[in-house]
Structure formats: structure tokens, C-alpha cells
Short mmCIF file of C-alpha atoms in Angstrom, two decimals:
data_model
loop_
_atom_site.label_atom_id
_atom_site.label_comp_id
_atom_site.label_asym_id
_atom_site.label_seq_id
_atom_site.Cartn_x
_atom_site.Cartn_y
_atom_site.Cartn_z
CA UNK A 19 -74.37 -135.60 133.58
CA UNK A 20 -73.08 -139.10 134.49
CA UNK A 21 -76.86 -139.93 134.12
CA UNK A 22 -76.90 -138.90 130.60
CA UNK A 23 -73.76 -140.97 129.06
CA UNK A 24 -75.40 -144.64 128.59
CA UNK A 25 -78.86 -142.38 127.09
CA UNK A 26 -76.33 -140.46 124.81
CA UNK A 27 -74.72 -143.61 123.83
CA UNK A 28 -77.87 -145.26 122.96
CA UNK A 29 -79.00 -142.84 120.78
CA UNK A 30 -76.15 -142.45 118.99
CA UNK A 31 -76.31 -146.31 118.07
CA UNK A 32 -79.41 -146.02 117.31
CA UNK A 33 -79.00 -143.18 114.83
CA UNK A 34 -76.72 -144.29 113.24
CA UNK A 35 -78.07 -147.65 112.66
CA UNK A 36 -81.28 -145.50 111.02
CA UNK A 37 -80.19 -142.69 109.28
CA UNK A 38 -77.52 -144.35 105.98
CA UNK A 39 -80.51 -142.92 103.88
CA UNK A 40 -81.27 -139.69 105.47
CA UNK A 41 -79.71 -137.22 102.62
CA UNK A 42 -78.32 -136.75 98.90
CA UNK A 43 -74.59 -136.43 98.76
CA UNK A 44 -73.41 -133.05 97.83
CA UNK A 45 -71.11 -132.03 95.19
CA UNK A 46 -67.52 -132.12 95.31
CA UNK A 47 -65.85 -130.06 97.92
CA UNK A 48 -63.14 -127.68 96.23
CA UNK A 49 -60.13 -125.54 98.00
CA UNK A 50 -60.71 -123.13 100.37
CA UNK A 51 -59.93 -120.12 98.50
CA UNK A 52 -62.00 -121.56 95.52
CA UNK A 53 -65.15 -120.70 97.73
CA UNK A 54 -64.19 -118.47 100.56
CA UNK A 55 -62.79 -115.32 101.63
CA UNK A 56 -61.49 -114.04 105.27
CA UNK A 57 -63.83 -111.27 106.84
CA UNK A 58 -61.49 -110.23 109.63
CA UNK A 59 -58.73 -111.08 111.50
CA UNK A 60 -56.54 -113.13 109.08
CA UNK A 61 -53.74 -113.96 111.17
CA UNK A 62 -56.14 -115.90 113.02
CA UNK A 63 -56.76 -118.27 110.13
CA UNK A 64 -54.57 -121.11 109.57
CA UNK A 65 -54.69 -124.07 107.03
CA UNK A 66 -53.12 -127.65 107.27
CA UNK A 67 -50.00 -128.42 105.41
CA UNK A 68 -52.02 -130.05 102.64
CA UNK A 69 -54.76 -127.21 102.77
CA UNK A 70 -57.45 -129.80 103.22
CA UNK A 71 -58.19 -128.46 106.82
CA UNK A 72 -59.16 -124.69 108.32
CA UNK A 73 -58.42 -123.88 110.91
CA UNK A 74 -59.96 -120.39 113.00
CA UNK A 75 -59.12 -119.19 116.51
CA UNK A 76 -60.17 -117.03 119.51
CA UNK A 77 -58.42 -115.58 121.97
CA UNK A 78 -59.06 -112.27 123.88
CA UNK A 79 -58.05 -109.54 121.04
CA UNK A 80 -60.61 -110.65 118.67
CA UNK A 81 -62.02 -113.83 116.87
CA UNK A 82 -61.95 -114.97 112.94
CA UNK A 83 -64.73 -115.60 110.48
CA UNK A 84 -64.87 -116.73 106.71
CA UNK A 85 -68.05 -116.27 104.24
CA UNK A 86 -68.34 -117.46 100.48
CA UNK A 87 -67.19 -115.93 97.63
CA UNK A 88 -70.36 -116.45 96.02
CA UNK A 89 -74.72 -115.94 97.35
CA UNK A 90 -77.09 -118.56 97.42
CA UNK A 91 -80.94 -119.23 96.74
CA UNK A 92 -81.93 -122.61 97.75
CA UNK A 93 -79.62 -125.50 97.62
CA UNK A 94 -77.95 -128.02 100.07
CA UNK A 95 -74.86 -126.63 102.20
CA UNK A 96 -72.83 -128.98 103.63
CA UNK A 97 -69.38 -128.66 105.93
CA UNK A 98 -67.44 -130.76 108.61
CA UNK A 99 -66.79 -129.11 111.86
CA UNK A 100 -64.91 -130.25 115.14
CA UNK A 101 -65.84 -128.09 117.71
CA UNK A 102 -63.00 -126.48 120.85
CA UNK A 103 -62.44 -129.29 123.38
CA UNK A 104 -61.80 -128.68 126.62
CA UNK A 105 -63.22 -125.84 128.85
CA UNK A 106 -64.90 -123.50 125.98
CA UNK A 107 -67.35 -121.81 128.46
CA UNK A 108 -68.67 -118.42 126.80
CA UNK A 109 -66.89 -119.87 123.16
CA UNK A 110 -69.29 -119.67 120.24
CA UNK A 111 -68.85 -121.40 116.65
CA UNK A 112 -70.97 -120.18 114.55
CA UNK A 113 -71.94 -121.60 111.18
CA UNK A 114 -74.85 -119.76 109.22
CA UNK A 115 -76.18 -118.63 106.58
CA UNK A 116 -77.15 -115.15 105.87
CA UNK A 117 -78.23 -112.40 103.08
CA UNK A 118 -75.41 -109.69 104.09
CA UNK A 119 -72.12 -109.45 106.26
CA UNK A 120 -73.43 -107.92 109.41
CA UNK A 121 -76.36 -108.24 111.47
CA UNK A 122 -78.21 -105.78 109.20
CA UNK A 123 -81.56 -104.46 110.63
CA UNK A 124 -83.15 -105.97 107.28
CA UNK A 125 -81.44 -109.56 107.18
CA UNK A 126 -82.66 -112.91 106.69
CA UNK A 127 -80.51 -115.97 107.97
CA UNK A 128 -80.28 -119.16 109.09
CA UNK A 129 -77.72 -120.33 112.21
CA UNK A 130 -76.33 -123.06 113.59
CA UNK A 131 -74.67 -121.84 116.95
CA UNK A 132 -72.14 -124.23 118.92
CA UNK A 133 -72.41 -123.28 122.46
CA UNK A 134 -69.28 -123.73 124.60
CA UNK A 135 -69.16 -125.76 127.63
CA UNK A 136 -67.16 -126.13 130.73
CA UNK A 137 -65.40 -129.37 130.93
CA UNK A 138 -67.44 -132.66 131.35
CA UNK A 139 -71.03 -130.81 130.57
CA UNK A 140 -72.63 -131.10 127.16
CA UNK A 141 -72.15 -129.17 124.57
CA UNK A 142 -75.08 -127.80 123.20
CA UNK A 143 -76.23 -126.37 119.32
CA UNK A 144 -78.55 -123.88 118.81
CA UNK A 145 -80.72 -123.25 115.55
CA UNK A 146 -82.49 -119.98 114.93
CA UNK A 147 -84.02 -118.87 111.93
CA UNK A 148 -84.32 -114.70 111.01
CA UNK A 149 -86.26 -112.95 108.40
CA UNK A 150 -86.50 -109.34 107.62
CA UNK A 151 -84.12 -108.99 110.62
CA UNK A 152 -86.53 -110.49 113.15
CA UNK A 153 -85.66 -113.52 114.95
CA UNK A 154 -86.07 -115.26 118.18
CA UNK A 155 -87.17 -118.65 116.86
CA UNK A 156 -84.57 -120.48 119.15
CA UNK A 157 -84.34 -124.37 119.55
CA UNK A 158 -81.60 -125.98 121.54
CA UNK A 159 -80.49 -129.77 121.52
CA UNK A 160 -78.29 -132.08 123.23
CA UNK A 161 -75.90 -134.13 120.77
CA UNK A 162 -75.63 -137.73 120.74
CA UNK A 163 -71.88 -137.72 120.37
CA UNK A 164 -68.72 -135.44 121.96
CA UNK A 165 -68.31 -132.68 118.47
CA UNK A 166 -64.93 -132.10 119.71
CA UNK A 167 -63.20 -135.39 119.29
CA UNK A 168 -63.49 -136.03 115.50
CA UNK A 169 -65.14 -134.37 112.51
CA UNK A 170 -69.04 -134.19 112.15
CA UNK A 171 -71.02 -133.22 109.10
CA UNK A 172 -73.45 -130.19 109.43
CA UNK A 173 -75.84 -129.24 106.81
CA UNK A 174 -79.05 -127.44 105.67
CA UNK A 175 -81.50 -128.05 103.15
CA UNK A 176 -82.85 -125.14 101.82
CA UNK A 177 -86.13 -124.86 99.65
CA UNK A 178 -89.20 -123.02 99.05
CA UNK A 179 -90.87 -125.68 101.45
CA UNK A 180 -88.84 -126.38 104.06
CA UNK A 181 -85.79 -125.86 105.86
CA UNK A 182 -84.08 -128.42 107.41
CA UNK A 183 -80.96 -128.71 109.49
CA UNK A 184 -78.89 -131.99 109.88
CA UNK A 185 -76.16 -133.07 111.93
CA UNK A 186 -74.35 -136.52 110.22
CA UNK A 187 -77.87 -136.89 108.22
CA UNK A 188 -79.92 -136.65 110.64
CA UNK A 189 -82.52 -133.78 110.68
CA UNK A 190 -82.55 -132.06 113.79
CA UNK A 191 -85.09 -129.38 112.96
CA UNK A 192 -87.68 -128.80 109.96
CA UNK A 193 -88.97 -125.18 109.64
CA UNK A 194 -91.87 -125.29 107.14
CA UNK A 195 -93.33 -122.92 104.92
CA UNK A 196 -97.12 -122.66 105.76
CA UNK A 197 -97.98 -120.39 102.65
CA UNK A 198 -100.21 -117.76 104.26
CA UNK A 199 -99.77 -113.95 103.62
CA UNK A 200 -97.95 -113.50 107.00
CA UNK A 201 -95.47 -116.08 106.83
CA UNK A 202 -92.42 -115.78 108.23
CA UNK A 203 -89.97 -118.01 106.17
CA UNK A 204 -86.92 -116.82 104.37
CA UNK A 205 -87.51 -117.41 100.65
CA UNK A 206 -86.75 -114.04 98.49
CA UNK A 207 -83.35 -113.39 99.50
CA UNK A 208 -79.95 -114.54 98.33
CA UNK A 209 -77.72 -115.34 101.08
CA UNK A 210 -73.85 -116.00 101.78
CA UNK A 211 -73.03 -118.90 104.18
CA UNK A 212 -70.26 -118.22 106.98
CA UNK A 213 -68.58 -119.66 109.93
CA UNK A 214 -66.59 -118.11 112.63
CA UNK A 215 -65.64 -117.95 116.14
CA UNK A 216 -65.80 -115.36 118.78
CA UNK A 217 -66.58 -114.45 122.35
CA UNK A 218 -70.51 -114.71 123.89
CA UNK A 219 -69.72 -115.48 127.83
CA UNK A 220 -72.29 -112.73 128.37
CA UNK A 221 -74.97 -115.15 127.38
CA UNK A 222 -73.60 -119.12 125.82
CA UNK A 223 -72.96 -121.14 128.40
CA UNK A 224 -75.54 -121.60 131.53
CA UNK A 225 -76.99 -117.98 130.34
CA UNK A 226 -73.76 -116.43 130.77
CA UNK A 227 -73.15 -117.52 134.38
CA UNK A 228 -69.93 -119.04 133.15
CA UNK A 229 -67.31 -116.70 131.44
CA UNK A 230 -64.47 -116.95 129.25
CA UNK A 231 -61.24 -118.51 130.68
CA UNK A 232 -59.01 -116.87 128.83
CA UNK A 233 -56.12 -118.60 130.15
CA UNK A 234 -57.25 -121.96 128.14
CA UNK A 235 -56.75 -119.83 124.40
CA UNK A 236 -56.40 -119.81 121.61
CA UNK A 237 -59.60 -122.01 120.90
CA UNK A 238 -59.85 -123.29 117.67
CA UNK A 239 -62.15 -124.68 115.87
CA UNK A 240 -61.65 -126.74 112.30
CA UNK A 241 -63.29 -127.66 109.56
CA UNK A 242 -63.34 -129.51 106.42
CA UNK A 243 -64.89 -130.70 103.38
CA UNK A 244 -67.38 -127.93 102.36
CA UNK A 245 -69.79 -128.80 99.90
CA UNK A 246 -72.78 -126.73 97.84
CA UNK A 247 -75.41 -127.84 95.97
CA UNK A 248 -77.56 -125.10 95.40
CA UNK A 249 -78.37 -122.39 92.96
CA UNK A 250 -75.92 -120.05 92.84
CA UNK A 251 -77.46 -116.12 92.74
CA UNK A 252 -76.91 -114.16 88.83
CA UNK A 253 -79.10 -110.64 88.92
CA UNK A 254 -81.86 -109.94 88.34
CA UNK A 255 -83.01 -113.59 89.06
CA UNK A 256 -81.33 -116.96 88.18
CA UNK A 257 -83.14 -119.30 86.31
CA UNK A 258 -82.51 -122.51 88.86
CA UNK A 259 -84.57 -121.17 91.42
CA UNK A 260 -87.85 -121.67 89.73
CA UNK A 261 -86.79 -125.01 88.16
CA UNK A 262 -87.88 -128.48 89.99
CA UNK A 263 -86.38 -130.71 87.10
CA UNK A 264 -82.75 -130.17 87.54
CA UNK A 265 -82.47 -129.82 91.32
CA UNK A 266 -82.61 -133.01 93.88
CA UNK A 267 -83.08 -130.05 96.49
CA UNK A 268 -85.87 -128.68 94.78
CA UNK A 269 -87.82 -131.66 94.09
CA UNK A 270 -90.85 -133.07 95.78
CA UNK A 271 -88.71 -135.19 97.42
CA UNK A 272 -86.93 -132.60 99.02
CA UNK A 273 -90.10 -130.66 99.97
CA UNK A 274 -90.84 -132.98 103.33
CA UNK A 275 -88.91 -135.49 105.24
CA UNK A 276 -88.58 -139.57 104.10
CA UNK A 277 -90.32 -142.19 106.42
CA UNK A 278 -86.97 -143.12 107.60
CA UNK A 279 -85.69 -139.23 108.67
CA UNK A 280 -89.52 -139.17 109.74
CA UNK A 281 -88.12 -141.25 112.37
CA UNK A 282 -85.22 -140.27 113.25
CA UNK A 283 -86.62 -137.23 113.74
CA UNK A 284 -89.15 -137.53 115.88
CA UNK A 285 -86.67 -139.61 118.61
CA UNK A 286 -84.74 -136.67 118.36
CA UNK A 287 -87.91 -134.29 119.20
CA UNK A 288 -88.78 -136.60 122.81
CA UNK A 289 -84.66 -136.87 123.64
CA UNK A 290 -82.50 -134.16 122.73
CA UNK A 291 -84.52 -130.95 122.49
CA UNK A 292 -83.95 -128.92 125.58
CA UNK A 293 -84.80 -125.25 124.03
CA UNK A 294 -87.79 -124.57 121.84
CA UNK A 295 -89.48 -121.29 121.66
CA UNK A 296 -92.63 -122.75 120.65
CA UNK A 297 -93.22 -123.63 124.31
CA UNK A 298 -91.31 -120.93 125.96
CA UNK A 299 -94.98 -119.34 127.08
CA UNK A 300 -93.54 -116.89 129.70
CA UNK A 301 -91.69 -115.83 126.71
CA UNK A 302 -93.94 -115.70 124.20
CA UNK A 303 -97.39 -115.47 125.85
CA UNK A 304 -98.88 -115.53 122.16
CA UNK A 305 -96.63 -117.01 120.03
CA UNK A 306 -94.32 -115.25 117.39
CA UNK A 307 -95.35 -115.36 113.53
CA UNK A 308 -93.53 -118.66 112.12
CA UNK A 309 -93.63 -121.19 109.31
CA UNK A 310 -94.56 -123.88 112.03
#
């Protein structure tokens, strides 16, 4: 790990030297309970004093999670997170987007997964994509940064051509939309977006080698400054989601990457990626359907 540090610090220069231009700013974050409601465990929610900051927390009854109000087809979703320090082994933070509450056997969705670490290794985030309740399109990365010492901005882009996930800007992975009959990219759903926390030591950290110490909880993770930009779902079938005049998401702009997140994507393809199930061939001998 000690290896790592000065590479890590590098790239974290580096990025941030390159990526000022790498998004559109969203719209203005509103209150909590303007956007979200508590799935379960309430008592295990908790807001700051001036309600600016949530707070969720694990321990070994149960977990918390939160999901918005209102469903979502295509936009830009955008929220601050600051991970569980210290020993989080087997801890997952979850933040995602997803057509139902559940892991429905017909679901679409898109994750970000926060993988808890024992103290002094990295902590790692996982992307997936599902459609039609089929998943398995796992990538992994290393961060340039320590997500449990201050707030860092988490997004996804979400189009009929692409979607992209970003950490502070910078896109981490691009799942296209090839347009062939047997694609397999989430475009005709509505979906929610969620966060929570909960218990995975049976697979999260080191392939579930390394448990839970429950002694260490609560762990909590926070978050702030949520912000949509996106096209809000009316039945039958809202207008904005065929539109390309109104929406900076839905523009041709928006439908690949710039030169400049061209390149900060691609350092972050030959440094950071440690997971990606397009090479996993003892996996996937042939690979899996996908938009890539």
C-alpha cells in the first residue's frame, strides 16, 4: 500500500489540475424532505442541526436507506458523500439508481457501491449497471483521494447515449448505447435514485475474507448537497424525454465525452481500474450482452 501513496497523490494533482471543465452544474439542491423519504429504519437517520447534512448508520440490528420522492428518465444526479473512516471491512454505501424499491426480478439500475476497508487499505467503488434484472457488468477502481476525510461529489449522467459516472467531475466509467436489437442499456424505464448503508462482509472487502467488526459501530456515512437535473417521470410519458432543445443532458454534447474528460478518462482506465468484467475471461468465457 505504502507503494501506492506518492502514485495516488500524483493523480489526484493531476486530476484536478484537468478536470475544472469536466461537467454542467446541476440545479439547486433543496431540503431533504423536499426530495426524499426514509425506506426503513428511521431511527437510524439523523440530520445536522441546520439540516444541511444526513446522516445514516449501521450497526448489527439493521442498516438505513433513503430514495426520492419523485422517478426519473434521463437527467444528471448529483450528491456529496463522505464515506465510514476507520476499519469499515464488510460496510457497504450504496448510492444508485433504480426503477423499483427492491431488487425486483424485472429491475433496471444503475450503482455506485462503496466498498469498506480495513484500516490503512484502499477503499474501493464499484459500478454495475442492471437491466431487465440482469446484471454482472462489474468495474472496480482505486480512488485518487481518502472518501472518508471530507466531502466528494458523485454523479451520473444519464441519456439515451450514454451513461456516465463521475467522481468530483471526473468520469470514471462511460457505458454506451450501441443501438442494436440486443442491447443491453437501460433506457425505457423510470427510476428512483437511493442511498443507504448496510452489511455485505459475506462478499465487500477482500471477497468477504474480512468481516464486520462490529465492535467499531455505528458506521455512518453522510451526505450533502443533492442535486437533479433531469426529467422528472408524469404517466403515460413526459414530454422532456424526447426533447434535445431544453436539456444540457440531452444534448449532443452530452451524448459523448469532451476532449478534456477524454483525457482524464483514459488515465483513469491505465491507473485506477482494478475490476472490469470485460476481461474477467474465466468469468465470462464469451462475454455478456452490453452497450460496450
Amino acid at each position: 500500500m505504502a507503494s501506492l501513496m506518492p502514485i495516488l497523490l500524483y493523480i489526484a494533482v493531476l486530476i484536478a489540475a484537468c478536470s475544472s471543465s469536466s461537467s454542467e452544474a446541476a440545479a439547486p439542491a433543496t431540503s431533504f424532505e423536499d426530495n426524499f423519504d426514509i425506506m426503513w429504519s428511521e431511527n437510524h437517520f439523523k440530520t445536522s442541526a441546520d439540516g444541511e447534512i444526513w446522516y445514516l448508520s449501521l450497526d448489527k440490528e439493521t442498516g438505513c436507506g433513503f430514495q426520492t420522492k419523485q422517478k426519473y428518465r434521463f437527467g444528471w444526479f448529483s450528491m456529496k458523500l463522505k464515506l465510514v473512516g476507520g476499519d469499515s471491512a464488510g460496510v457497504v454505501t450504496a448510492y444508485y439508481m433504480c426503477t423499483e424499491n427492491g431488487a425486483g426480478p424485472e429491475r433496471d439500475e444503475l450503482d455506485f457501491e462503496f466498498l469498506g476497508n480495513r484500516s490503512g487499505q484502499p477503499y474501493l467503488i464499484q459500478t454495475n449497471v442492471y437491466k431487465n434484472g440482469t446484471g454482472g457488468r462489474e468495474m472496480r477502481h482505486m480512488l485518487w483521494f481518502d472518501p472518508t476525510e471530507d466531502f466528494h461529489t458523485y454523479s451520473i449522467l444519464w441519456n439515451n447515449h450514454q451513461i456516465v459516472f463521475f467522481v468530483d467531475k471526473v468520469p470514471i466509467r462511460v457505458f454506451k448505447n450501441n443501438g442494436e436489437a440486443n442491447n443491453f442499456f437501460p433506457n425505457e424505464k423510470p427510476m428512483y435514485l437511493f442511498s443507504s448503508i448496510w452489511n455485505a462482509d459475506e462478499w465487500a472487502t477482500r471477497g468477504g475474507l474480512e468481516k464486520t467488526d462490529w465492535k467499531k459501530a455505528p458506521f455512518v456515512s453522510s451526505y450533502r448537497d443533492f442535486n437533479v437535473d433531469g426529467c422528472q417521470w408524469e404517466d403515460p410519458y413526459p414530454a422532456c424525454v424526447s426533447t434535445t432543445t431544453k436539456n444540457w443532458w440531452d444534448q449532443y454534447d452530452a451524448w459523448h465525452l469532451s476532449d478534456a474528460q477524454k483525457m482524464d478518462y483514459a488515465w483513469i482506465q491505465r491507473n485506477l481500474v482494478i475490476y472490469d468484467y470485460c476481461k474477467d475471461s474465466e468469468r465470462y468465457p464469451t462475454l455478456p450482452v452490453s452497450a460496450h
